[in-house]
Amino acid sequence: MKVNKNYANLQENYLFAEIGRKVREYTAANPDKKIIRMGIGDVTRPLAPAVIAAMQKATSEMGVAESFRGYGEDYGYVFLREAIRGHYVKKGADITTEEIFVSDGAKSDVANILDIFAAGSMALIPDPVYPVYLDTNIMAGNKVILTPGTVENNFLPMPDATVDADIIYLCSPNNPTGAVYSAEQLQKWVDYANEKDAVILYDSAYEAFISEDLPSTIFQIPGARECAIEIGSLSKTAGFTGTRCAYTIVPEGLTRDGMNLNKMWRRRQSTKYNQLPYIIQRGAEAAFLAEGFAQNMKNVAYYLENATIISKTLDELGIWYCGGKNAPYVWLKCPNGCGSWEFFDKLLQEANVVGTPGAGFGKQGEGFFRLSSFGSRENTEEAMERVRRIM
Ligand code: MLT
C-alpha cells in the first residue's frame, strides 16, 4: 500500500488554517478581547439586492413541477456562461461560451487544472503569491521554480528567457501584494509562454478592483488565446465567498503536446464535477447583468475606501507599503525589521488585530505583512486607531 508521499513535503497547515488556529488559541485565552479580522480576504458586505432577488425567484421555480430542475448543464447553464461572456466582451476580450466552465471556486479550479498537465511538469510560480499554487504543485509532485517579487521589481516578476517552464502562474491584481501587471508586461509573459510552449494560468480573482487603466483579463493581450487559461471568481467581485461561484476560461484552440486543452478540461469536469445549484447560478448571472453589476461595484468601491484608510494610516506612520489602489490588499513592510510572524503576534496581542504574515505567501514575503480591506468601515477605522496606538 502506497500513499502520496508528496504531502510530506507540505507545511503542516494551510496558511489560513494556521492563522485560524492561532486566533482561536488567543481568543480562548482572552475571551474578553474584541478581535478585528483583517487576515483572510473574506467579504463582509451583503449580497447585492439583484442577486438576492434572482436567487429568490429561482428558489420559487424549484418548488413548481414545470420549472423544477434536476442535474444542471455540465459546464454551467448557458444563461450564466452568456452573462460571463458579456462581461468579457465589454472589456474587449471576445471569448465564446464554449470556452467558459463554471465551478464552485477559483481555489478548486487552480488546484484541479493540474489534472490535465503531466505529473512532473515544471511550474513557474511567483513568490510571494497565493499559497494554493505552490501547495497543489507540491501535492502533484511537480517541479517548481520560484520567481521572486521584490520591492525592486514592484513585486511584479518578469520572465527570464534562460528559464524553461511548462506552467506559469500569474495573479494580477496580485494576492498578496496588490501589484498589477501593465499590458506591456503581460505581453512579455505571453510572448515568453508561446516561445517556451508553456501555458499561463492567469488568476483574475481581483480584477474588479482595478481602478486604473490596466489589463483586467489576460485575453486583452494579443497571443494570449494561444497560451493562457484564465480563472475568475465571484468571491470578491460579488461577495460570493460563502455562496460560491467561479469560472475557468480555456480557449478552444489551445493545444499542447498534440492535445486540445479545452477538450481535456471539458472531459475532466464532466467526469469529476457536477456543477453548482441552479439557484446559485441564477444569482451569479444577476451579478453580471447591469443592475447587479452596478450594485457589486458599489461594494468594491466601499472596500477600496477601506484600503485608502489603511494606506493613509501607514503613510502617517511612515511605514512602506504597496497595493490598496487596484486591489483589496495592502502589503506593508513590517516596521523595525520585524519578522512577519513576529509582527502577526504583536498585532494580535497588542492591538487585537489579525493580519496575514507575508512569509505565509513565500520566502520573499518574509518581513512583510498583508492587511485586508474586506472588513466593515467601523472595524477598519478602529483597527487603524489601534495600530496607531501601538506603533
Ligand atoms: C486570501 O485571503 O488570500 C483569500 O481570501 C483566500 C482565497 O481566496 O482562497
Short mmCIF file of C-alpha atoms and ligand atoms in Angstrom, two decimals:
data_model
loop_
_atom_site.label_atom_id
_atom_site.label_comp_id
_atom_site.label_asym_id
_atom_site.label_seq_id
_atom_site.Cartn_x
_atom_site.Cartn_y
_atom_site.Cartn_z
CA MET A 1 0.00 0.00 0.00
CA LYS A 2 1.42 3.38 -1.02
CA VAL A 3 0.16 6.90 -0.32
CA ASN A 4 1.02 10.20 -1.97
CA LYS A 5 4.21 11.00 -0.05
CA ASN A 6 4.39 14.41 -1.71
CA TYR A 7 2.10 15.53 1.10
CA ALA A 8 5.03 15.08 3.46
CA ASN A 9 6.72 17.97 1.63
CA LEU A 10 3.96 20.42 2.58
CA GLN A 11 3.90 22.68 5.61
CA GLU A 12 1.69 21.09 8.24
CA ASN A 13 -1.22 23.52 7.85
CA TYR A 14 -2.65 25.56 5.01
CA LEU A 15 -1.77 29.22 5.70
CA PHE A 16 -5.26 30.42 6.61
CA ALA A 17 -5.93 27.31 8.69
CA GLU A 18 -2.77 28.08 10.67
CA ILE A 19 -3.86 31.69 11.24
CA GLY A 20 -7.32 30.47 12.28
CA ARG A 21 -5.71 28.10 14.78
CA LYS A 22 -3.57 30.86 16.31
CA VAL A 23 -6.52 33.24 16.58
CA ARG A 24 -8.71 30.55 18.20
CA GLU A 25 -5.99 29.88 20.77
CA TYR A 26 -5.66 33.57 21.54
CA THR A 27 -9.42 34.14 21.89
CA ALA A 28 -9.81 31.07 24.09
CA ALA A 29 -7.19 32.52 26.44
CA ASN A 30 -8.55 36.09 26.15
CA PRO A 31 -12.32 35.80 25.76
CA ASP A 32 -12.94 39.47 26.64
CA LYS A 33 -10.87 40.88 23.74
CA LYS A 34 -12.59 42.19 20.63
CA ILE A 35 -10.63 40.84 17.70
CA ILE A 36 -10.70 42.66 14.36
CA ARG A 37 -10.04 40.34 11.42
CA MET A 38 -8.03 41.69 8.53
CA GLY A 39 -6.41 38.36 7.74
CA ILE A 40 -8.13 36.10 5.24
CA GLY A 41 -9.74 38.12 2.46
CA ASP A 42 -13.31 37.34 3.37
CA VAL A 43 -16.06 39.73 2.31
CA THR A 44 -18.46 41.33 4.79
CA ARG A 45 -20.88 43.33 2.60
CA PRO A 46 -24.19 41.54 1.98
CA LEU A 47 -25.06 40.14 -1.45
CA ALA A 48 -26.43 42.66 -3.95
CA PRO A 49 -30.24 43.04 -3.91
CA ALA A 50 -30.43 41.99 -7.59
CA VAL A 51 -28.56 38.78 -6.77
CA ILE A 52 -30.87 38.02 -3.85
CA ALA A 53 -33.96 38.69 -5.99
CA ALA A 54 -32.69 36.33 -8.71
CA MET A 55 -31.98 33.58 -6.18
CA GLN A 56 -35.39 34.01 -4.56
CA LYS A 57 -37.08 33.73 -7.94
CA ALA A 58 -35.03 30.64 -8.77
CA THR A 59 -35.90 29.10 -5.39
CA SER A 60 -39.61 29.52 -6.15
CA GLU A 61 -39.12 27.94 -9.58
CA MET A 62 -37.60 24.88 -7.92
CA GLY A 63 -40.84 24.38 -5.95
CA VAL A 64 -43.01 24.12 -9.06
CA ALA A 65 -43.04 20.95 -11.22
CA GLU A 66 -42.99 22.88 -14.52
CA SER A 67 -39.91 24.91 -13.66
CA PHE A 68 -38.14 22.43 -11.37
CA ARG A 69 -34.62 21.45 -12.49
CA GLY A 70 -32.53 18.40 -11.65
CA TYR A 71 -28.94 17.98 -12.82
CA GLY A 72 -27.72 21.14 -14.48
CA GLU A 73 -25.69 21.55 -17.64
CA ASP A 74 -22.21 20.04 -17.34
CA TYR A 75 -20.22 23.26 -17.71
CA GLY A 76 -22.73 25.71 -16.21
CA TYR A 77 -26.07 26.90 -17.54
CA VAL A 78 -25.85 28.74 -20.85
CA PHE A 79 -27.58 31.78 -19.32
CA LEU A 80 -24.69 32.15 -16.84
CA ARG A 81 -21.98 31.49 -19.41
CA GLU A 82 -23.61 34.10 -21.68
CA ALA A 83 -23.56 36.61 -18.81
CA ILE A 84 -19.87 35.90 -18.13
CA ARG A 85 -19.12 36.19 -21.83
CA GLY A 86 -20.88 39.59 -21.86
CA HIS A 87 -18.59 40.76 -19.05
CA TYR A 88 -15.53 39.84 -21.15
CA VAL A 89 -16.86 41.27 -24.39
CA LYS A 90 -17.27 44.63 -22.61
CA LYS A 91 -13.56 44.50 -21.84
CA GLY A 92 -12.74 43.79 -25.47
CA ALA A 93 -11.97 40.10 -24.91
CA ASP A 94 -14.11 38.06 -27.26
CA ILE A 95 -14.40 34.63 -25.71
CA THR A 96 -17.08 32.06 -26.54
CA THR A 97 -19.49 30.36 -24.15
CA GLU A 98 -17.85 27.04 -25.10
CA GLU A 99 -14.67 28.34 -23.51
CA ILE A 100 -16.28 29.07 -20.13
CA PHE A 101 -16.51 26.41 -17.43
CA VAL A 102 -18.46 27.37 -14.31
CA SER A 103 -17.32 25.96 -10.98
CA ASP A 104 -17.56 26.29 -7.22
CA GLY A 105 -14.35 28.26 -6.77
CA ALA A 106 -11.15 29.61 -8.20
CA LYS A 107 -9.24 27.78 -5.49
CA SER A 108 -10.59 24.41 -6.59
CA ASP A 109 -10.08 25.20 -10.29
CA VAL A 110 -6.49 26.32 -9.67
CA ALA A 111 -5.91 23.00 -7.93
CA ASN A 112 -7.91 20.76 -10.28
CA ILE A 113 -6.48 22.15 -13.50
CA LEU A 114 -3.26 20.29 -12.73
CA ASP A 115 -5.15 17.10 -13.71
CA ILE A 116 -4.68 17.99 -17.37
CA PHE A 117 -0.90 18.50 -17.11
CA ALA A 118 1.63 15.70 -16.84
CA ALA A 119 2.90 14.85 -13.36
CA GLY A 120 6.42 16.16 -13.03
CA SER A 121 5.68 19.32 -15.03
CA MET A 122 7.81 22.37 -14.33
CA ALA A 123 5.76 25.11 -12.66
CA LEU A 124 6.99 28.70 -12.56
CA ILE A 125 5.43 30.37 -9.53
CA PRO A 126 5.85 33.96 -8.32
CA ASP A 127 7.00 34.42 -4.74
CA PRO A 128 5.16 35.84 -2.79
CA VAL A 129 1.79 34.62 -4.08
CA TYR A 130 -1.47 32.85 -3.18
CA PRO A 131 -0.22 29.68 -1.42
CA VAL A 132 -2.54 27.31 -3.32
CA TYR A 133 -0.32 27.44 -6.43
CA LEU A 134 2.73 26.10 -4.64
CA ASP A 135 0.89 23.66 -2.37
CA THR A 136 -1.01 21.99 -5.21
CA ASN A 137 2.15 21.59 -7.28
CA ILE A 138 3.89 20.01 -4.31
CA MET A 139 0.92 17.64 -3.89
CA ALA A 140 1.14 16.73 -7.58
CA GLY A 141 4.86 16.05 -7.32
CA ASN A 142 5.68 18.74 -9.86
CA LYS A 143 8.95 20.58 -10.14
CA VAL A 144 8.78 24.20 -9.04
CA ILE A 145 10.82 27.28 -9.87
CA LEU A 146 10.04 30.36 -7.83
CA THR A 147 10.35 33.74 -9.45
CA PRO A 148 10.98 36.45 -6.84
CA GLY A 149 8.81 39.51 -6.38
CA THR A 150 10.75 42.22 -4.59
CA VAL A 151 10.49 45.90 -3.74
CA GLU A 152 12.90 46.49 -6.66
CA ASN A 153 10.63 44.89 -9.27
CA ASN A 154 7.47 46.26 -7.60
CA PHE A 155 6.51 42.67 -6.78
CA LEU A 156 5.96 42.04 -10.50
CA PRO A 157 8.48 39.39 -11.56
CA MET A 158 9.19 39.24 -15.28
CA PRO A 159 10.13 36.26 -17.48
CA ASP A 160 13.72 35.09 -17.76
CA ALA A 161 14.48 33.62 -21.19
CA THR A 162 17.02 31.23 -19.68
CA VAL A 163 14.36 29.53 -17.54
CA ASP A 164 12.15 26.80 -19.04
CA ALA A 165 8.69 26.18 -17.65
CA ASP A 166 5.56 24.22 -18.58
CA ILE A 167 3.04 26.00 -16.39
CA ILE A 168 3.31 29.68 -15.44
CA TYR A 169 1.21 31.19 -12.67
CA LEU A 170 0.28 34.85 -12.83
CA CYS A 171 -2.04 36.61 -10.39
CA SER A 172 -2.97 40.19 -11.26
CA PRO A 173 -4.08 42.16 -9.25
CA ASN A 174 -1.76 40.16 -7.12
CA ASN A 175 -2.65 38.39 -3.95
CA PRO A 176 -0.99 39.30 -1.56
CA THR A 177 0.86 42.40 -2.82
CA GLY A 178 -1.88 44.20 -4.75
CA ALA A 179 0.58 44.77 -7.64
CA VAL A 180 -0.94 44.82 -11.14
CA TYR A 181 0.82 43.98 -14.41
CA SER A 182 0.68 46.53 -17.23
CA ALA A 183 -0.30 45.45 -20.76
CA GLU A 184 3.36 45.68 -21.85
CA GLN A 185 4.46 43.42 -19.02
CA LEU A 186 1.74 40.87 -19.70
CA GLN A 187 2.69 40.93 -23.37
CA LYS A 188 6.20 39.85 -22.36
CA TRP A 189 4.76 36.93 -20.37
CA VAL A 190 2.50 35.90 -23.26
CA ASP A 191 5.40 36.04 -25.75
CA TYR A 192 7.59 34.06 -23.36
CA ALA A 193 4.90 31.38 -22.82
CA ASN A 194 4.33 30.99 -26.55
CA GLU A 195 8.06 30.75 -27.17
CA LYS A 196 8.51 28.12 -24.47
CA ASP A 197 5.36 26.22 -25.43
CA ALA A 198 4.17 26.80 -21.86
CA VAL A 199 0.70 27.56 -20.51
CA ILE A 200 -0.11 30.58 -18.36
CA LEU A 201 -2.61 30.02 -15.57
CA TYR A 202 -3.91 33.54 -15.04
CA ASP A 203 -5.76 34.20 -11.78
CA SER A 204 -8.02 37.23 -12.21
CA ALA A 205 -9.96 36.87 -8.94
CA TYR A 206 -9.34 40.53 -8.05
CA GLU A 207 -9.95 42.13 -11.46
CA ALA A 208 -12.97 44.13 -10.24
CA PHE A 209 -10.67 46.20 -8.04
CA ILE A 210 -8.69 47.65 -10.91
CA SER A 211 -9.35 51.38 -10.86
CA GLU A 212 -6.64 52.50 -13.29
CA ASP A 213 -6.13 51.79 -16.97
CA LEU A 214 -4.59 48.33 -16.58
CA PRO A 215 -5.49 44.94 -18.08
CA SER A 216 -8.24 43.10 -16.23
CA THR A 217 -8.02 39.88 -18.24
CA ILE A 218 -5.12 38.13 -19.97
CA PHE A 219 -7.35 37.88 -23.04
CA GLN A 220 -6.86 41.59 -23.66
CA ILE A 221 -3.29 40.69 -24.62
CA PRO A 222 -2.52 39.59 -28.21
CA GLY A 223 -1.35 35.98 -28.35
CA ALA A 224 -2.98 35.02 -25.03
CA ARG A 225 -5.54 32.77 -26.70
CA GLU A 226 -2.63 30.58 -27.83
CA CYS A 227 -1.14 30.12 -24.36
CA ALA A 228 -3.41 31.14 -21.49
CA ILE A 229 -6.12 29.77 -19.25
CA GLU A 230 -7.88 32.30 -17.03
CA ILE A 231 -9.53 31.60 -13.71
CA GLY A 232 -12.03 34.15 -12.43
CA SER A 233 -14.21 34.29 -9.36
CA LEU A 234 -17.29 35.96 -7.93
CA SER A 235 -15.96 35.63 -4.39
CA LYS A 236 -14.54 39.12 -4.10
CA THR A 237 -16.33 40.75 -7.04
CA ALA A 238 -19.84 39.82 -5.93
CA GLY A 239 -19.38 38.78 -2.30
CA PHE A 240 -19.68 35.06 -3.12
CA THR A 241 -17.07 33.66 -0.68
CA GLY A 242 -19.86 31.78 1.08
CA THR A 243 -22.26 31.49 -1.87
CA ARG A 244 -19.60 30.05 -4.25
CA CYS A 245 -19.19 30.59 -7.97
CA ALA A 246 -16.14 30.85 -10.20
CA TYR A 247 -15.23 30.05 -13.78
CA THR A 248 -12.30 28.94 -15.86
CA ILE A 249 -11.76 30.04 -19.44
CA VAL A 250 -9.90 27.64 -21.72
CA PRO A 251 -9.61 28.86 -25.34
CA GLU A 252 -11.00 26.38 -27.86
CA GLY A 253 -7.83 26.43 -29.94
CA LEU A 254 -5.40 25.97 -27.05
CA THR A 255 -3.30 22.89 -27.77
CA ARG A 256 -0.16 21.44 -26.24
CA ASP A 257 1.64 18.16 -26.81
CA GLY A 258 -0.85 17.22 -29.54
CA MET A 259 -3.86 17.59 -27.22
CA ASN A 260 -6.63 20.17 -27.03
CA LEU A 261 -6.75 21.63 -23.51
CA ASN A 262 -10.35 22.83 -23.81
CA LYS A 263 -11.45 19.28 -24.64
CA MET A 264 -9.34 17.85 -21.84
CA TRP A 265 -10.81 20.22 -19.24
CA ARG A 266 -14.30 19.51 -20.61
CA ARG A 267 -13.67 15.78 -20.15
CA ARG A 268 -12.24 16.30 -16.69
CA GLN A 269 -15.09 18.45 -15.45
CA SER A 270 -17.88 16.25 -16.84
CA THR A 271 -16.29 13.23 -15.19
CA LYS A 272 -15.36 14.66 -11.81
CA TYR A 273 -17.73 17.55 -11.19
CA ASN A 274 -21.48 18.10 -11.07
CA GLN A 275 -21.95 21.85 -11.23
CA LEU A 276 -23.41 24.48 -8.94
CA PRO A 277 -27.06 24.59 -7.86
CA TYR A 278 -29.44 26.29 -10.31
CA ILE A 279 -30.34 28.86 -7.64
CA ILE A 280 -26.71 29.95 -7.23
CA GLN A 281 -26.17 30.12 -10.99
CA ARG A 282 -29.17 32.46 -11.32
CA GLY A 283 -27.69 34.65 -8.57
CA ALA A 284 -24.33 34.63 -10.36
CA GLU A 285 -25.98 35.58 -13.65
CA ALA A 286 -27.60 38.57 -11.92
CA ALA A 287 -24.18 39.62 -10.62
CA PHE A 288 -23.02 40.11 -14.23
CA LEU A 289 -26.15 41.88 -15.51
CA ALA A 290 -26.34 45.68 -15.40
CA GLU A 291 -28.25 46.19 -12.13
CA GLY A 292 -26.40 43.58 -10.06
CA PHE A 293 -23.06 44.59 -11.53
CA ALA A 294 -23.59 48.24 -10.53
CA GLN A 295 -24.59 47.18 -7.01
CA ASN A 296 -21.49 45.00 -6.72
CA MET A 297 -19.23 47.77 -7.90
CA LYS A 298 -20.53 49.90 -5.01
CA ASN A 299 -19.32 47.21 -2.62
CA VAL A 300 -15.97 47.10 -4.40
CA ALA A 301 -15.72 50.90 -4.01
CA TYR A 302 -16.54 50.52 -0.31
CA TYR A 303 -13.67 48.07 0.17
CA LEU A 304 -11.32 50.28 -1.82
CA GLU A 305 -12.22 53.15 0.52
CA ASN A 306 -11.22 50.91 3.44
CA ALA A 307 -7.93 50.25 1.64
CA THR A 308 -7.39 54.02 1.42
CA ILE A 309 -7.98 54.35 5.17
CA ILE A 310 -5.35 51.67 5.78
CA SER A 311 -2.90 53.29 3.34
CA LYS A 312 -3.31 56.73 4.95
CA THR A 313 -2.56 55.30 8.37
CA LEU A 314 0.62 53.69 7.06
CA ASP A 315 1.57 56.98 5.39
CA GLU A 316 1.18 58.77 8.73
CA LEU A 317 3.29 56.14 10.48
CA GLY A 318 5.97 56.25 7.78
CA ILE A 319 5.56 52.54 7.02
CA TRP A 320 6.43 51.35 3.49
CA TYR A 321 3.58 49.63 1.63
CA CYS A 322 2.20 48.89 -1.81
CA GLY A 323 -1.19 47.74 -3.13
CA GLY A 324 -4.52 49.03 -1.85
CA LYS A 325 -5.19 51.01 -5.03
CA ASN A 326 -6.22 48.44 -7.61
CA ALA A 327 -6.58 45.65 -5.10
CA PRO A 328 -8.26 44.98 -1.75
CA TYR A 329 -4.95 44.15 -0.06
CA VAL A 330 -2.33 46.45 1.42
CA TRP A 331 1.15 44.91 1.56
CA LEU A 332 3.40 46.54 4.11
CA LYS A 333 6.96 46.20 5.32
CA CYS A 334 6.95 45.18 8.96
CA PRO A 335 8.34 48.11 10.97
CA ASN A 336 11.70 47.98 12.76
CA GLY A 337 12.95 44.94 10.86
CA CYS A 338 10.31 42.75 12.50
CA GLY A 339 9.70 39.27 11.05
CA SER A 340 6.29 38.50 9.52
CA TRP A 341 5.07 36.11 12.22
CA GLU A 342 6.59 38.27 14.95
CA PHE A 343 4.56 41.22 13.64
CA PHE A 344 1.48 38.98 13.43
CA ASP A 345 1.84 38.13 17.15
CA LYS A 346 2.44 41.78 18.08
CA LEU A 347 -0.65 42.98 16.23
CA LEU A 348 -2.78 40.16 17.62
CA GLN A 349 -1.64 40.57 21.21
CA GLU A 350 -1.25 44.33 21.48
CA ALA A 351 -3.92 45.60 19.07
CA ASN A 352 -6.15 42.52 18.78
CA VAL A 353 -5.94 42.91 15.03
CA VAL A 354 -5.42 39.89 12.78
CA GLY A 355 -3.49 40.24 9.53
CA THR A 356 -1.62 37.78 7.33
CA PRO A 357 2.13 37.27 7.70
CA GLY A 358 3.88 37.84 4.38
CA ALA A 359 6.07 34.79 4.97
CA GLY A 360 2.97 32.65 4.51
CA PHE A 361 2.95 33.65 0.82
CA GLY A 362 6.54 32.58 0.20
CA LYS A 363 10.13 33.24 1.28
CA GLN A 364 10.16 36.65 -0.37
CA GLY A 365 7.24 37.65 1.83
CA GLU A 366 9.33 37.38 5.00
CA GLY A 367 9.43 40.78 6.71
CA PHE A 368 6.16 41.82 5.04
CA PHE A 369 2.56 41.72 6.14
CA ARG A 370 -0.84 41.81 4.41
CA LEU A 371 -3.89 43.72 5.61
CA SER A 372 -7.25 43.04 4.02
CA SER A 373 -9.77 45.79 3.34
CA PHE A 374 -12.77 43.45 3.32
CA GLY A 375 -13.94 44.41 6.81
CA SER A 376 -16.59 46.93 7.79
CA ARG A 377 -15.75 50.65 7.74
CA GLU A 378 -16.13 50.81 11.50
CA ASN A 379 -13.76 47.89 12.11
CA THR A 380 -11.22 49.19 9.60
CA GLU A 381 -11.18 52.59 11.30
CA GLU A 382 -10.95 51.09 14.76
CA ALA A 383 -8.18 48.70 13.71
CA MET A 384 -6.15 51.59 12.29
CA GLU A 385 -6.68 53.56 15.50
CA ARG A 386 -5.31 50.61 17.47
CA VAL A 387 -2.36 50.24 15.10
CA ARG A 388 -1.52 53.93 15.57
CA ARG A 389 -1.59 53.44 19.33
CA ILE A 390 0.88 50.58 19.41
CA MET A 391 3.35 51.94 16.84
C1 MLT B 1 -6.96 35.29 0.77
O1 MLT B 1 -7.19 35.83 1.85
O2 MLT B 1 -5.84 35.23 0.28
C2 MLT B 1 -8.11 34.70 0.02
O3 MLT B 1 -9.32 35.03 0.61
C3 MLT B 1 -8.01 33.24 0.00
C4 MLT B 1 -8.89 32.66 -1.05
O4 MLT B 1 -9.44 33.38 -1.87
O5 MLT B 1 -8.97 31.44 -1.06
#
